[in-house]
């Protein structure tokens, strides 16, 4: 089984709706990174969470890490077409960000 | 954030030829860079860790003689796919490790290179 599971695999939401993407690790994380990728392009850093219970927000995107540091959620409020893309979580199990393990990704489509 | 470039962005080659992909950190020095491979609708798979001035560290199952990595300077790492075959067709992404001096370091990713082997 995968060390890092992401759900859902894909998501279609209407513009203006909220959505949540989950990332679950089979073991304790040192850190959890969220990235966004447009098809055929590189990854754009969104947020990094390190402390249990930590929550960070940037514009309409909020990410949380649970107290046990094994699960993270990414929440988008009032989604827009610009939010469409692939969202990837990356787990740091070493504490150095030098070897990230990536989740399977969530493909988000936002309809008008 | 810091910028990492990759060249070329797309390459099409014939089976049996070798292809070199460059990864550059444009505004910071990176002693460590990473090479990933991404299959359609799949996640990123770490292929190897590229260390400036020393040999790359390859992940299990990745052939080091097939995927040659050279990290000759603090801003450049290259990946050469030798004797490419159609099964090597993929999206290759590099990243550079930025040592921030803060509580966490960060990987900055290049835009990727799409390799198609005919």
Tab-separated table of C-alpha atoms in Angstrom:
chain	number	residue	atom	x	y	z
A	1	UNK	CA	0.000	0.000	0.000
A	2	UNK	CA	1.021	3.592	-0.569
A	3	UNK	CA	2.718	5.565	2.199
A	4	UNK	CA	0.779	8.631	1.164
A	5	UNK	CA	-2.813	8.553	-0.025
A	6	UNK	CA	-4.652	11.469	-1.547
A	7	UNK	CA	-8.381	11.759	-1.995
A	8	UNK	CA	-10.360	12.286	-4.024
A	9	UNK	CA	-8.466	11.411	-7.205
A	10	UNK	CA	-10.508	13.901	-9.154
A	11	UNK	CA	-13.044	16.537	-8.375
A	12	UNK	CA	-15.403	18.650	-10.455
A	13	UNK	CA	-16.967	21.596	-8.675
A	14	UNK	CA	-19.059	24.507	-9.753
A	15	UNK	CA	-17.487	27.938	-9.538
A	16	UNK	CA	-18.124	29.472	-6.145
A	17	UNK	CA	-18.364	26.172	-4.289
A	18	UNK	CA	-16.025	25.064	-1.531
A	19	UNK	CA	-13.963	21.895	-1.690
A	20	UNK	CA	-11.570	19.834	0.392
A	21	UNK	CA	-8.708	17.571	-0.617
A	22	UNK	CA	-7.216	15.126	1.866
A	23	UNK	CA	-3.758	13.669	2.237
A	24	UNK	CA	-3.194	10.774	4.636
A	25	UNK	CA	0.148	9.336	5.644
A	26	UNK	CA	0.761	5.855	7.004
A	27	UNK	CA	3.436	7.248	9.309
A	28	UNK	CA	4.252	10.448	11.166
A	29	UNK	CA	5.382	13.357	9.055
A	30	UNK	CA	8.154	15.837	9.720
A	31	UNK	CA	6.495	18.153	7.260
A	32	UNK	CA	3.808	18.243	4.617
A	33	UNK	CA	4.004	20.280	1.430
A	34	UNK	CA	1.157	21.232	-0.855
A	35	UNK	CA	1.826	21.967	-4.515
A	36	UNK	CA	-0.307	22.837	-7.494
A	37	UNK	CA	0.526	21.651	-10.993
A	38	UNK	CA	-1.024	22.664	-14.279
A	39	UNK	CA	-0.993	19.907	-16.878
A	40	UNK	CA	2.428	19.564	-18.482
A	41	UNK	CA	4.056	22.114	-16.204
A	42	UNK	CA	6.134	22.190	-13.067
A	43	UNK	CA	4.935	22.383	-9.490
A	44	UNK	CA	4.004	25.593	-7.747
A	45	UNK	CA	4.554	25.688	-4.004
A	46	UNK	CA	1.422	26.510	-2.039
A	47	UNK	CA	2.105	25.851	1.630
A	48	UNK	CA	4.197	23.847	4.035
A	49	UNK	CA	2.967	22.558	7.391
A	50	UNK	CA	5.238	21.323	10.103
A	51	UNK	CA	3.596	21.479	13.504
A	52	UNK	CA	0.745	19.303	14.696
A	53	UNK	CA	-2.500	21.257	14.565
A	54	UNK	CA	-0.971	23.900	12.314
A	55	UNK	CA	-3.153	25.796	9.884
A	56	UNK	CA	-2.063	28.174	7.138
A	57	UNK	CA	-4.007	30.245	4.669
A	58	UNK	CA	-3.145	31.984	1.439
A	59	UNK	CA	-5.870	33.857	-0.362
A	60	UNK	CA	-8.748	31.382	-0.558
A	61	UNK	CA	-6.731	28.266	0.193
A	62	UNK	CA	-6.350	26.886	3.714
A	63	UNK	CA	-4.273	23.893	4.692
A	64	UNK	CA	-4.303	22.070	8.019
A	65	UNK	CA	-2.161	19.379	9.593
A	66	UNK	CA	-3.742	17.210	12.264
A	67	UNK	CA	-2.356	16.888	15.772
A	68	UNK	CA	-0.882	13.461	15.074
A	69	UNK	CA	0.876	14.807	11.982
A	70	UNK	CA	-0.449	12.073	9.740
A	71	UNK	CA	-3.233	13.799	7.898
A	72	UNK	CA	-3.545	17.093	6.073
A	73	UNK	CA	-6.428	18.762	4.327
A	74	UNK	CA	-6.475	21.502	1.727
A	75	UNK	CA	-9.612	23.575	1.603
A	76	UNK	CA	-10.533	25.994	-1.165
A	77	UNK	CA	-13.255	28.513	-0.471
A	78	UNK	CA	-15.428	29.916	-3.253
A	79	UNK	CA	-13.543	28.110	-6.014
A	80	UNK	CA	-12.645	29.892	-9.245
A	81	UNK	CA	-11.561	28.603	-12.664
A	82	UNK	CA	-8.017	29.695	-11.792
A	83	UNK	CA	-7.979	27.038	-9.062
A	84	UNK	CA	-8.205	24.253	-11.628
A	85	UNK	CA	-5.212	21.963	-11.837
A	86	UNK	CA	-3.603	19.041	-10.083
A	87	UNK	CA	-2.986	19.334	-6.369
A	88	UNK	CA	-0.183	17.250	-4.932
A	89	UNK	CA	0.821	16.707	-1.342
A	90	UNK	CA	4.436	15.904	-0.598
A	91	UNK	CA	5.542	14.256	2.618
A	92	UNK	CA	8.854	14.938	4.296
A	93	UNK	CA	9.742	11.905	6.418
A	94	UNK	CA	13.372	12.900	6.975
A	95	UNK	CA	13.099	16.422	8.343
A	96	UNK	CA	15.297	17.933	5.642
A	97	UNK	CA	12.886	18.277	2.684
A	98	UNK	CA	15.544	16.418	0.774
A	99	UNK	CA	13.437	13.447	-0.196
A	100	UNK	CA	9.766	14.131	-0.637
A	101	UNK	CA	7.235	11.375	-1.156
A	102	UNK	CA	4.328	12.549	-3.262
A	103	UNK	CA	0.691	11.598	-3.124
A	104	UNK	CA	-1.167	10.448	-6.193
A	105	UNK	CA	-2.605	13.881	-6.859
A	106	UNK	CA	-6.099	15.328	-7.093
A	107	UNK	CA	-7.276	16.681	-10.420
A	108	UNK	CA	-9.586	19.634	-9.876
A	109	UNK	CA	-11.916	21.040	-12.494
A	110	UNK	CA	-13.985	24.127	-11.843
A	111	UNK	CA	-17.032	24.589	-14.026
A	112	UNK	CA	-18.756	27.859	-14.759
B	1	UNK	CA	10.059	32.201	-4.798
B	2	UNK	CA	13.256	31.015	-6.373
B	3	UNK	CA	13.344	30.080	-10.056
B	4	UNK	CA	14.419	26.788	-11.551
B	5	UNK	CA	14.578	26.373	-15.311
B	6	UNK	CA	14.671	23.275	-17.466
B	7	UNK	CA	15.788	22.873	-21.028
B	8	UNK	CA	14.447	21.709	-23.362
B	9	UNK	CA	10.768	21.868	-22.506
B	10	UNK	CA	9.961	19.279	-25.161
B	11	UNK	CA	12.116	16.836	-27.053
B	12	UNK	CA	11.336	14.149	-29.579
B	13	UNK	CA	14.045	11.687	-30.433
B	14	UNK	CA	14.550	8.413	-32.254
B	15	UNK	CA	14.916	5.159	-30.413
B	16	UNK	CA	18.536	4.418	-29.560
B	17	UNK	CA	19.693	8.021	-29.305
B	18	UNK	CA	20.659	9.867	-26.128
B	19	UNK	CA	18.957	12.957	-24.800
B	20	UNK	CA	20.320	15.489	-22.316
B	21	UNK	CA	18.038	17.566	-20.095
B	22	UNK	CA	19.378	20.548	-18.167
B	23	UNK	CA	18.150	21.862	-14.844
B	24	UNK	CA	19.330	25.253	-13.615
B	25	UNK	CA	18.719	27.178	-10.425
B	26	UNK	CA	18.655	30.769	-11.641
B	27	UNK	CA	18.874	32.838	-8.485
B	28	UNK	CA	20.330	30.577	-5.829
B	29	UNK	CA	22.995	27.938	-5.473
B	30	UNK	CA	21.828	24.396	-5.023
B	31	UNK	CA	24.170	21.703	-3.797
B	32	UNK	CA	21.313	19.258	-4.079
B	33	UNK	CA	18.926	18.791	-6.973
B	34	UNK	CA	16.388	16.079	-7.617
B	35	UNK	CA	15.103	14.367	-10.738
B	36	UNK	CA	11.549	13.090	-10.891
B	37	UNK	CA	9.564	11.238	-13.492
B	38	UNK	CA	5.840	11.620	-13.904
B	39	UNK	CA	3.639	9.224	-15.851
B	40	UNK	CA	0.273	10.360	-17.209
B	41	UNK	CA	-2.240	10.839	-14.422
B	42	UNK	CA	0.291	9.556	-11.901
B	43	UNK	CA	2.269	11.163	-9.166
B	44	UNK	CA	5.909	12.162	-9.241
B	45	UNK	CA	8.407	9.384	-8.770
B	46	UNK	CA	11.812	10.359	-7.422
B	47	UNK	CA	14.499	8.944	-9.691
B	48	UNK	CA	17.665	10.263	-8.124
B	49	UNK	CA	19.258	12.872	-5.922
B	50	UNK	CA	21.958	14.900	-7.623
B	51	UNK	CA	24.773	16.173	-5.411
B	52	UNK	CA	27.204	18.840	-6.583
B	53	UNK	CA	30.686	17.434	-6.865
B	54	UNK	CA	29.774	13.852	-6.078
B	55	UNK	CA	27.903	10.901	-7.508
B	56	UNK	CA	24.153	10.920	-7.710
B	57	UNK	CA	22.098	8.720	-5.439
B	58	UNK	CA	19.603	6.630	-7.363
B	59	UNK	CA	16.323	5.270	-6.080
B	60	UNK	CA	15.665	1.566	-6.127
B	61	UNK	CA	14.776	0.312	-9.576
B	62	UNK	CA	16.304	3.252	-11.460
B	63	UNK	CA	19.161	2.246	-13.753
B	64	UNK	CA	22.114	4.557	-13.183
B	65	UNK	CA	23.723	3.608	-16.489
B	66	UNK	CA	20.517	4.453	-18.285
B	67	UNK	CA	19.889	7.772	-16.590
B	68	UNK	CA	23.212	9.571	-16.218
B	69	UNK	CA	23.247	12.489	-13.836
B	70	UNK	CA	25.937	15.131	-13.632
B	71	UNK	CA	25.930	18.024	-11.158
B	72	UNK	CA	29.025	19.905	-12.247
B	73	UNK	CA	28.223	23.274	-10.700
B	74	UNK	CA	26.094	24.728	-7.936
B	75	UNK	CA	23.496	25.882	-10.440
B	76	UNK	CA	23.371	23.113	-13.025
B	77	UNK	CA	22.416	19.462	-13.027
B	78	UNK	CA	21.952	17.403	-16.178
B	79	UNK	CA	20.066	14.192	-16.804
B	80	UNK	CA	21.063	12.175	-19.856
B	81	UNK	CA	18.748	9.424	-20.993
B	82	UNK	CA	21.049	7.048	-22.829
B	83	UNK	CA	19.922	4.784	-25.663
B	84	UNK	CA	16.377	5.995	-25.238
B	85	UNK	CA	13.471	3.677	-25.967
B	86	UNK	CA	9.728	4.387	-26.273
B	87	UNK	CA	9.163	3.250	-22.678
B	88	UNK	CA	11.398	6.137	-21.563
B	89	UNK	CA	8.852	8.592	-22.907
B	90	UNK	CA	7.640	10.591	-19.956
B	91	UNK	CA	7.542	13.952	-18.241
B	92	UNK	CA	10.785	14.627	-16.367
B	93	UNK	CA	10.828	17.285	-13.653
B	94	UNK	CA	13.796	18.542	-11.686
B	95	UNK	CA	13.859	20.439	-8.433
B	96	UNK	CA	16.524	22.292	-6.503
B	97	UNK	CA	16.802	22.298	-2.750
B	98	UNK	CA	16.872	25.757	-1.225
B	99	UNK	CA	18.453	25.892	2.205
B	100	UNK	CA	16.422	28.641	3.768
B	101	UNK	CA	18.027	28.853	7.197
B	102	UNK	CA	14.517	28.824	8.621
B	103	UNK	CA	12.632	25.955	10.212
B	104	UNK	CA	12.257	24.179	6.901
B	105	UNK	CA	13.983	23.899	3.571
B	106	UNK	CA	12.134	24.023	0.293
B	107	UNK	CA	12.293	22.363	-3.098
B	108	UNK	CA	11.706	24.615	-6.088
B	109	UNK	CA	10.595	22.800	-9.202
B	110	UNK	CA	11.429	23.307	-12.834
B	111	UNK	CA	8.694	23.446	-15.484
B	112	UNK	CA	9.421	19.937	-16.697
B	113	UNK	CA	10.601	18.328	-19.931
B	114	UNK	CA	8.364	16.145	-22.025
B	115	UNK	CA	10.373	13.418	-23.718
B	116	UNK	CA	8.884	11.436	-26.575
B	117	UNK	CA	10.903	8.570	-27.990
B	118	UNK	CA	9.762	7.323	-31.383
